[in-house]
Amino acid sequence: MNKVAETASSSLFPTYARYPIALVKGDGSWLWDDQGNKYLDFMCGLAVTNLGHAPKQVKEALVKQLDELWHVSNLFHIPNQEAAAKLLTDNSHADAVFFCSTGAEANEAAIKLARRYHQKVKGNGRNEIITFAQSFHGRTLATLTATGQEKVKEGFGPLPEGFRYIPLHDYEALEAAITDKTAAIMIEMIQAEGGVIPVEPAFVQHLAKVCKERGILLIVDEIQTGMGRTGKLFGFQHYGIEPDIFTLAKGLGSGFPVGAMLAKGELREAFNAGSHGSTFGGTPIATAVVKATIEALLEEKAADRAAETGEYLMSQLREKLAGNPFVQEIRGKGLMIGIVCSGPVANIIAEGQKRGLLVVTAGPNVVRLLPSLLISRDEVDLGVSILTSIFADQTAPV
């Protein structure tokens, strides 16, 4: 494949502003394009390949399953699905799992479960979901409506009713938004797409307390922060809370498309037979990959490694970029790190590609780093060296 832009001659919708690179091979923390160029991957497919590219244990499980059974539908028992769900519940406070294909579908399921629980189980008619400015929850109609960014909603109206938005960390706005119709509050522990913004612990604690006192369900979107990315298996574990519902995707399948919605046992009744479904949710193939991914994450102590490596990476960035007037702040948790800049960073992304380093934005002024949780110290040092050289040439806002 030639690295050409999608034009009117392409058979694809032009929905992606693609980089002029066609990647064809991956191994660990490295990628190669169709021209033979090699790149150190600090993106991981947007926090997806947490174990690196083509991890051996997951590949073996996938190949084995491909030789046995691909799809049967959820009208039948799927042993892999039960095993993968048990791994998730054994390693969290959740009691029930619903498998789907994407993060947006997982968040859609969370919204539906919250509403149906209040309306069919509790009988109180609550249907509103509170979310936060700069949040990102997906691209389906419900999840883009839940998203606190107007740019994803343009041209898609009319949007579903039942969502309220408040600024992050605004206690007064939270109080004002809660009504007798509030079914749930939905939040990310780190607003990844919104600029790599960790939620303040005091606000998370307050939110959990308010939800418990008022019978409101707390939903945590762990699509990007889950599966060890932040230095804990799940991001909410940094805060000592147990959300009623949380969602996973991205790192759950090591690159295979899969998502999951997890919840406490008392919500199980709301999703009875026929109330929700997903044709490709929890197939034998998908859940073989999930099972192998979780097992590898646990065996490799990937979350602990992410915490340790992330601390080292942030300390190196703060040391090497100290005094650079273009760099305002370095923030994040584990191996989800944002370099907040005083101007647009698109040129930094492009220059990184030229020098063999793949990074991504989180909004126009933030460089987001999402390396493999198993990245080596030498690879971290190389990435920091490349970034340092790029930022040395970018000393003023553009």
Tab-separated table of C-alpha atoms in Angstrom:
chain	number	residue	atom	x	y	z
A	1	MET	CA	0.000	0.000	0.000
A	2	ASN	CA	1.332	3.425	-0.899
A	3	LYS	CA	1.136	6.103	1.773
A	4	VAL	CA	-1.373	8.260	-0.045
A	5	ALA	CA	-4.119	10.434	1.379
A	6	GLU	CA	-7.720	9.374	0.962
A	7	THR	CA	-9.137	11.457	-1.867
A	8	ALA	CA	-12.226	11.419	-4.027
A	9	SER	CA	-10.750	8.337	-5.730
A	10	SER	CA	-10.690	6.364	-2.476
A	11	SER	CA	-13.447	3.898	-1.654
A	12	LEU	CA	-13.320	4.994	1.997
A	13	PHE	CA	-15.296	7.762	3.676
A	14	PRO	CA	-12.854	10.573	4.577
A	15	THR	CA	-13.745	10.350	8.287
A	16	TYR	CA	-10.123	10.198	9.461
A	17	ALA	CA	-7.412	12.838	9.063
A	18	ARG	CA	-4.751	10.193	8.597
A	19	TYR	CA	-1.006	10.636	8.957
A	20	PRO	CA	0.941	9.965	5.716
A	21	ILE	CA	2.151	6.590	7.004
A	22	ALA	CA	0.994	3.032	6.276
A	23	LEU	CA	2.021	0.746	9.146
A	24	VAL	CA	2.409	-2.915	8.226
A	25	LYS	CA	4.256	-4.680	11.069
A	26	GLY	CA	4.499	-4.467	14.844
A	27	ASP	CA	6.568	-6.134	17.533
A	28	GLY	CA	6.625	-5.059	21.175
A	29	SER	CA	7.139	-1.282	21.306
A	30	TRP	CA	8.089	-1.017	17.630
A	31	LEU	CA	6.253	-0.502	14.334
A	32	TRP	CA	7.375	-0.561	10.696
A	33	ASP	CA	5.764	1.124	7.697
A	34	ASP	CA	5.499	-0.059	4.100
A	35	GLN	CA	8.650	1.887	3.229
A	36	GLY	CA	10.752	0.017	5.789
A	37	ASN	CA	10.893	2.874	8.297
A	38	LYS	CA	10.956	1.907	11.989
A	39	TYR	CA	9.060	3.764	14.745
A	40	LEU	CA	9.115	3.677	18.534
A	41	ASP	CA	5.432	3.484	19.455
A	42	PHE	CA	4.308	5.875	22.195
A	43	MET	CA	0.657	5.643	21.028
A	44	CYS	CA	-0.276	1.940	21.293
A	45	GLY	CA	-3.151	2.420	18.879
A	46	LEU	CA	-4.642	4.936	21.361
A	47	ALA	CA	-4.066	2.897	24.538
A	48	VAL	CA	-5.040	-0.413	22.930
A	49	THR	CA	-1.888	-2.532	22.612
A	50	ASN	CA	-1.044	-2.330	26.325
A	51	LEU	CA	1.094	-5.490	26.131
A	52	GLY	CA	2.889	-4.254	23.031
A	53	HIS	CA	2.273	-5.390	19.473
A	54	ALA	CA	1.495	-9.071	18.836
A	55	PRO	CA	2.116	-10.339	22.389
A	56	LYS	CA	3.042	-14.027	22.242
A	57	GLN	CA	0.605	-15.349	24.856
A	58	VAL	CA	-2.388	-13.582	23.293
A	59	LYS	CA	-1.357	-14.573	19.775
A	60	GLU	CA	-1.157	-18.243	20.781
A	61	ALA	CA	-4.637	-18.132	22.322
A	62	LEU	CA	-6.048	-16.416	19.235
A	63	VAL	CA	-4.482	-18.873	16.788
A	64	LYS	CA	-5.686	-21.829	18.860
A	65	GLN	CA	-9.246	-20.480	18.913
A	66	LEU	CA	-9.191	-19.746	15.176
A	67	ASP	CA	-8.621	-23.447	14.600
A	68	GLU	CA	-11.593	-24.412	16.762
A	69	LEU	CA	-14.627	-22.091	16.601
A	70	TRP	CA	-15.298	-18.531	15.510
A	71	HIS	CA	-18.951	-17.640	16.114
A	72	VAL	CA	-22.119	-19.273	17.429
A	73	SER	CA	-24.241	-16.355	18.779
A	74	ASN	CA	-25.232	-15.666	22.355
A	75	LEU	CA	-28.145	-18.067	22.089
A	76	PHE	CA	-25.620	-20.670	23.246
A	77	HIS	CA	-23.295	-20.943	26.237
A	78	ILE	CA	-19.764	-19.803	25.380
A	79	PRO	CA	-17.166	-21.238	27.799
A	80	ASN	CA	-14.530	-18.609	26.940
A	81	GLN	CA	-17.036	-15.899	27.780
A	82	GLU	CA	-17.692	-17.341	31.236
A	83	ALA	CA	-13.945	-17.712	31.887
A	84	ALA	CA	-13.135	-14.172	30.758
A	85	ALA	CA	-15.994	-12.722	32.812
A	86	LYS	CA	-14.817	-14.593	35.904
A	87	LEU	CA	-11.307	-13.194	35.486
A	88	LEU	CA	-12.777	-9.693	35.392
A	89	THR	CA	-15.015	-10.166	38.424
A	90	ASP	CA	-12.301	-11.977	40.405
A	91	ASN	CA	-10.012	-8.998	39.876
A	92	SER	CA	-12.554	-6.263	40.602
A	93	HIS	CA	-15.557	-5.585	42.824
A	94	ALA	CA	-17.974	-6.216	39.936
A	95	ASP	CA	-20.349	-9.186	39.907
A	96	ALA	CA	-21.685	-9.210	36.343
A	97	VAL	CA	-20.186	-8.592	32.885
A	98	PHE	CA	-21.748	-7.806	29.515
A	99	PHE	CA	-19.448	-8.247	26.512
A	100	CYS	CA	-19.745	-6.149	23.368
A	101	SER	CA	-17.492	-5.041	20.523
A	102	THR	CA	-16.420	-1.452	21.223
A	103	GLY	CA	-16.001	1.148	23.945
A	104	ALA	CA	-18.923	3.167	22.644
A	105	GLU	CA	-21.100	0.058	22.811
A	106	ALA	CA	-19.922	-0.572	26.382
A	107	ASN	CA	-20.844	2.974	27.395
A	108	GLU	CA	-24.161	2.648	25.581
A	109	ALA	CA	-24.851	-0.475	27.628
A	110	ALA	CA	-23.952	1.389	30.838
A	111	ILE	CA	-26.398	4.195	30.020
A	112	LYS	CA	-29.147	1.705	29.179
A	113	LEU	CA	-28.516	-0.325	32.330
A	114	ALA	CA	-28.674	2.763	34.549
A	115	ARG	CA	-31.956	3.911	33.070
A	116	ARG	CA	-33.551	0.480	33.039
A	117	TYR	CA	-32.486	-0.218	36.632
A	118	HIS	CA	-34.244	2.912	37.872
A	119	GLN	CA	-37.311	2.484	35.705
A	120	LYS	CA	-37.883	-1.290	35.769
A	121	VAL	CA	-36.329	-2.363	39.070
A	122	LYS	CA	-36.647	0.695	41.320
A	123	GLY	CA	-39.756	2.019	39.579
A	124	ASN	CA	-38.815	5.666	40.114
A	125	GLY	CA	-38.725	6.793	36.472
A	126	ARG	CA	-35.259	8.367	36.676
A	127	ASN	CA	-33.610	8.755	33.268
A	128	GLU	CA	-31.068	11.611	33.303
A	129	ILE	CA	-27.301	11.148	33.125
A	130	ILE	CA	-24.874	13.826	34.336
A	131	THR	CA	-21.522	14.015	32.538
A	132	PHE	CA	-18.652	16.507	32.459
A	133	ALA	CA	-17.294	19.193	30.140
A	134	GLN	CA	-14.376	17.953	27.998
A	135	SER	CA	-15.339	14.316	28.555
A	136	PHE	CA	-15.398	11.775	25.736
A	137	HIS	CA	-17.640	8.695	25.814
A	138	GLY	CA	-18.036	7.513	22.209
A	139	ARG	CA	-19.519	8.095	18.769
A	140	THR	CA	-22.955	6.465	18.905
A	141	LEU	CA	-25.844	8.914	19.238
A	142	ALA	CA	-26.218	8.328	22.975
A	143	THR	CA	-22.499	8.327	23.761
A	144	LEU	CA	-21.652	11.378	21.661
A	145	THR	CA	-24.530	13.116	23.425
A	146	ALA	CA	-23.009	12.057	26.740
A	147	THR	CA	-19.676	13.503	25.597
A	148	GLY	CA	-18.948	16.977	26.932
A	149	GLN	CA	-17.447	18.297	23.686
A	150	GLU	CA	-19.616	20.081	21.144
A	151	LYS	CA	-17.349	19.321	18.189
A	152	VAL	CA	-18.393	15.641	18.107
A	153	LYS	CA	-22.096	16.543	17.988
A	154	GLU	CA	-22.183	18.942	15.038
A	155	GLY	CA	-24.645	17.925	12.355
A	156	PHE	CA	-26.066	14.912	14.190
A	157	GLY	CA	-29.183	16.431	15.723
A	158	PRO	CA	-31.699	15.933	17.073
A	159	LEU	CA	-29.741	14.331	19.899
A	160	PRO	CA	-31.270	12.076	22.565
A	161	GLU	CA	-32.703	13.796	25.617
A	162	GLY	CA	-31.729	13.088	29.195
A	163	PHE	CA	-28.160	14.373	29.538
A	164	ARG	CA	-26.830	17.229	31.668
A	165	TYR	CA	-23.289	18.616	31.602
A	166	ILE	CA	-21.248	20.325	34.289
A	167	PRO	CA	-17.652	21.551	34.581
A	168	LEU	CA	-15.219	19.099	36.130
A	169	HIS	CA	-14.470	19.780	39.833
A	170	ASP	CA	-17.405	22.197	40.157
A	171	TYR	CA	-19.180	21.200	43.385
A	172	GLU	CA	-21.899	23.850	43.082
A	173	ALA	CA	-22.709	22.890	39.495
A	174	LEU	CA	-22.957	19.261	40.546
A	175	GLU	CA	-25.456	20.106	43.265
A	176	ALA	CA	-27.491	22.242	40.895
A	177	ALA	CA	-27.593	19.547	38.204
A	178	ILE	CA	-28.949	16.776	40.433
A	179	THR	CA	-32.730	16.415	40.355
A	180	ASP	CA	-35.273	13.706	41.144
A	181	LYS	CA	-34.721	12.516	37.554
A	182	THR	CA	-30.985	11.860	37.952
A	183	ALA	CA	-30.295	8.192	37.247
A	184	ALA	CA	-26.490	8.236	37.068
A	185	ILE	CA	-23.327	10.302	36.964
A	186	MET	CA	-20.791	9.250	34.341
A	187	ILE	CA	-17.119	10.207	34.622
A	188	GLU	CA	-13.606	9.324	33.427
A	189	MET	CA	-10.878	9.110	36.072
A	190	ILE	CA	-8.589	10.824	33.563
A	191	GLN	CA	-10.096	12.875	30.763
A	192	ALA	CA	-7.868	11.420	28.068
A	193	GLU	CA	-9.265	12.992	24.905
A	194	GLY	CA	-10.010	16.148	26.881
A	195	GLY	CA	-6.326	16.820	27.583
A	196	VAL	CA	-5.049	14.087	29.951
A	197	ILE	CA	-6.710	15.660	32.999
A	198	PRO	CA	-6.751	13.461	36.137
A	199	VAL	CA	-9.790	13.998	38.351
A	200	GLU	CA	-8.970	15.421	41.785
A	201	PRO	CA	-9.294	12.756	44.528
A	202	ALA	CA	-11.441	14.988	46.759
A	203	PHE	CA	-13.952	15.464	43.941
A	204	VAL	CA	-14.123	11.723	43.239
A	205	GLN	CA	-14.737	11.009	46.917
A	206	HIS	CA	-17.455	13.661	47.046
A	207	LEU	CA	-19.068	12.283	43.908
A	208	ALA	CA	-19.147	8.742	45.313
A	209	LYS	CA	-20.639	10.002	48.579
A	210	VAL	CA	-23.345	12.009	46.826
A	211	CYS	CA	-24.288	9.054	44.613
A	212	LYS	CA	-24.564	6.697	47.563
A	213	GLU	CA	-26.629	9.095	49.654
A	214	ARG	CA	-29.075	9.933	46.868
A	215	GLY	CA	-29.483	6.569	45.178
A	216	ILE	CA	-27.677	7.713	42.021
A	217	LEU	CA	-25.598	5.202	40.100
A	218	LEU	CA	-21.925	6.040	39.576
A	219	ILE	CA	-20.605	5.037	36.146
A	220	VAL	CA	-16.853	5.166	35.496
A	221	ASP	CA	-15.706	5.140	31.881
A	222	GLU	CA	-12.483	3.085	31.911
A	223	ILE	CA	-12.299	2.645	28.146
A	224	GLN	CA	-8.864	4.276	27.926
A	225	THR	CA	-7.714	4.172	31.556
A	226	GLY	CA	-8.500	0.519	32.208
A	227	MET	CA	-6.366	-2.634	31.939
A	228	GLY	CA	-3.318	-1.316	33.775
A	229	ARG	CA	-2.779	1.886	31.822
A	230	THR	CA	-2.716	4.229	34.845
A	231	GLY	CA	-0.668	2.010	37.166
A	232	LYS	CA	-3.689	0.156	38.565
A	233	LEU	CA	-5.737	-2.486	36.756
A	234	PHE	CA	-8.587	0.058	36.735
A	235	GLY	CA	-8.203	3.811	37.113
A	236	PHE	CA	-10.835	4.133	39.852
A	237	GLN	CA	-8.661	1.963	42.118
A	238	HIS	CA	-6.409	4.991	42.669
A	239	TYR	CA	-9.337	6.670	44.427
A	240	GLY	CA	-10.583	3.932	46.743
A	241	ILE	CA	-14.090	3.872	45.259
A	242	GLU	CA	-16.289	1.115	43.841
A	243	PRO	CA	-18.461	2.436	41.006
A	244	ASP	CA	-21.795	0.778	40.419
A	245	ILE	CA	-20.946	0.372	36.737
A	246	PHE	CA	-17.703	0.652	34.797
A	247	THR	CA	-16.770	0.104	31.180
A	248	LEU	CA	-13.767	-1.354	29.374
A	249	ALA	CA	-12.486	-1.722	25.800
A	250	LYS	CA	-9.175	-0.689	24.136
A	251	GLY	CA	-6.562	-2.557	26.240
A	252	LEU	CA	-9.015	-5.365	27.025
A	253	GLY	CA	-8.325	-7.179	23.740
A	254	SER	CA	-4.712	-6.323	22.814
A	255	GLY	CA	-5.938	-4.949	19.489
A	256	PHE	CA	-8.865	-7.322	18.931
A	257	PRO	CA	-12.183	-5.391	18.928
A	258	VAL	CA	-13.925	-6.075	22.216
A	259	GLY	CA	-15.618	-4.109	24.990
A	260	ALA	CA	-17.242	-4.876	28.310
A	261	MET	CA	-19.655	-3.300	30.776
A	262	LEU	CA	-19.306	-4.443	34.391
A	263	ALA	CA	-21.673	-3.831	37.284
A	264	LYS	CA	-22.501	-4.703	40.866
A	265	GLY	CA	-24.788	-7.660	41.465
A	266	GLU	CA	-27.882	-5.678	42.390
A	267	LEU	CA	-28.052	-4.326	38.838
A	268	ARG	CA	-28.165	-7.785	37.278
A	269	GLU	CA	-31.977	-7.847	37.457
A	270	ALA	CA	-32.263	-4.819	35.154
A	271	PHE	CA	-30.691	-6.696	32.235
A	272	ASN	CA	-32.913	-9.753	32.095
A	273	ALA	CA	-33.270	-12.009	29.049
A	274	GLY	CA	-34.076	-10.037	25.897
A	275	SER	CA	-33.454	-6.588	27.381
A	276	HIS	CA	-30.113	-6.023	25.652
A	277	GLY	CA	-27.790	-7.826	23.269
A	278	SER	CA	-24.843	-7.727	20.888
A	279	THR	CA	-24.355	-10.026	17.903
A	280	PHE	CA	-20.563	-9.966	18.150
A	281	GLY	CA	-20.365	-9.455	21.906
A	282	GLY	CA	-18.284	-12.110	23.639
A	283	THR	CA	-17.648	-14.417	20.689
A	284	PRO	CA	-15.394	-17.438	21.258
A	285	ILE	CA	-12.573	-15.581	19.472
A	286	ALA	CA	-13.010	-12.280	21.310
A	287	THR	CA	-13.183	-13.811	24.752
A	288	ALA	CA	-10.236	-16.123	24.104
A	289	VAL	CA	-8.255	-12.928	23.458
A	290	VAL	CA	-9.682	-11.203	26.549
A	291	LYS	CA	-8.823	-14.166	28.755
A	292	ALA	CA	-5.259	-14.357	27.441
A	293	THR	CA	-4.808	-10.575	27.710
A	294	ILE	CA	-5.918	-10.446	31.344
A	295	GLU	CA	-3.793	-13.461	32.244
A	296	ALA	CA	-0.744	-11.864	30.619
A	297	LEU	CA	-1.373	-8.503	32.287
A	298	LEU	CA	-1.529	-10.206	35.682
A	299	GLU	CA	1.443	-12.500	35.100
A	300	GLU	CA	3.614	-9.634	33.858
A	301	LYS	CA	2.461	-7.371	36.711
A	302	ALA	CA	1.812	-4.874	33.927
A	303	ALA	CA	-0.066	-2.359	36.097
A	304	ASP	CA	2.795	-2.210	38.608
A	305	ARG	CA	5.274	-1.826	35.774
A	306	ALA	CA	3.168	0.980	34.296
A	307	ALA	CA	3.210	2.793	37.647
A	308	GLU	CA	6.981	2.444	38.002
A	309	THR	CA	7.817	3.225	34.375
A	310	GLY	CA	5.339	6.097	34.280
A	311	GLU	CA	6.940	7.698	37.313
A	312	TYR	CA	10.357	7.383	35.670
A	313	LEU	CA	9.118	8.727	32.333
A	314	MET	CA	7.451	11.763	33.930
A	315	SER	CA	10.535	12.510	36.038
A	316	GLN	CA	12.755	12.353	32.958
A	317	LEU	CA	10.422	14.601	30.971
A	318	ARG	CA	10.243	17.141	33.791
A	319	GLU	CA	14.017	17.152	34.081
A	320	LYS	CA	14.809	17.326	30.349
A	321	LEU	CA	12.065	19.809	29.448
A	322	ALA	CA	12.527	22.074	32.476
A	323	GLY	CA	12.845	25.666	31.419
A	324	ASN	CA	11.397	25.143	27.953
A	325	PRO	CA	8.927	28.044	27.569
A	326	PHE	CA	6.717	25.997	25.237
A	327	VAL	CA	6.049	23.369	27.945
A	328	GLN	CA	3.557	24.390	30.625
A	329	GLU	CA	2.926	21.154	32.543
A	330	ILE	CA	3.486	17.410	32.490
A	331	ARG	CA	0.610	15.464	34.020
A	332	GLY	CA	-1.049	12.067	34.096
A	333	LYS	CA	-0.949	8.709	35.861
A	334	GLY	CA	1.046	5.613	35.024
A	335	LEU	CA	1.676	5.472	31.294
A	336	MET	CA	-1.021	7.957	30.323
A	337	ILE	CA	0.951	11.202	30.210
A	338	GLY	CA	0.193	14.624	28.767
A	339	ILE	CA	2.742	17.307	27.893
A	340	VAL	CA	0.694	20.497	28.100
A	341	CYS	CA	2.028	23.180	25.770
A	342	SER	CA	1.497	26.902	25.251
A	343	GLY	CA	0.480	26.470	21.631
A	344	PRO	CA	-0.636	23.914	19.032
A	345	VAL	CA	1.377	20.688	18.924
A	346	ALA	CA	0.552	19.279	15.466
A	347	ASN	CA	4.054	20.091	14.253
A	348	ILE	CA	5.550	18.174	17.199
A	349	ILE	CA	3.556	15.087	16.226
A	350	ALA	CA	4.778	15.389	12.627
A	351	GLU	CA	8.388	15.947	13.654
A	352	GLY	CA	8.235	12.919	15.930
A	353	GLN	CA	7.179	10.789	12.975
A	354	LYS	CA	10.134	12.079	10.948
A	355	ARG	CA	12.487	11.143	13.796
A	356	GLY	CA	10.968	7.709	14.380
A	357	LEU	CA	8.658	8.369	17.356
A	358	LEU	CA	4.868	8.058	17.290
A	359	VAL	CA	2.917	10.239	19.716
A	360	VAL	CA	-0.585	11.700	19.542
A	361	THR	CA	-2.494	14.783	20.621
A	362	ALA	CA	-5.110	15.183	23.364
A	363	GLY	CA	-6.686	18.387	22.156
A	364	PRO	CA	-4.762	20.996	20.149
A	365	ASN	CA	-2.177	21.888	22.814
A	366	VAL	CA	-1.361	18.575	24.523
A	367	VAL	CA	1.046	15.844	23.412
A	368	ARG	CA	-0.251	12.512	24.730
A	369	LEU	CA	2.096	9.614	25.504
A	370	LEU	CA	0.655	6.072	25.658
A	371	PRO	CA	3.533	3.578	25.397
A	372	SER	CA	3.291	-0.145	26.049
A	373	LEU	CA	3.000	-1.049	29.721
A	374	LEU	CA	5.931	-3.425	29.144
A	375	ILE	CA	8.198	-0.841	27.506
A	376	SER	CA	11.854	-1.148	28.500
A	377	ARG	CA	13.851	1.547	30.298
A	378	ASP	CA	16.125	1.898	27.237
A	379	GLU	CA	13.096	2.481	25.013
A	380	VAL	CA	11.783	5.114	27.425
A	381	ASP	CA	15.160	6.865	27.378
A	382	LEU	CA	15.168	6.835	23.583
A	383	GLY	CA	11.679	8.323	23.441
A	384	VAL	CA	12.612	11.042	25.936
A	385	SER	CA	15.739	11.841	23.931
A	386	ILE	CA	13.738	12.278	20.728
A	387	LEU	CA	11.107	14.407	22.463
A	388	THR	CA	13.771	16.552	24.099
A	389	SER	CA	15.392	17.255	20.748
A	390	ILE	CA	12.033	18.154	19.201
A	391	PHE	CA	11.039	20.496	22.017
A	392	ALA	CA	14.462	22.157	21.908
A	393	ASP	CA	13.480	23.419	18.448
A	394	GLN	CA	10.039	24.540	19.663
A	395	THR	CA	10.670	27.263	22.219
A	396	ALA	CA	7.759	29.595	21.609
A	397	PRO	CA	4.039	29.326	20.827
A	398	VAL	CA	3.244	29.017	17.147
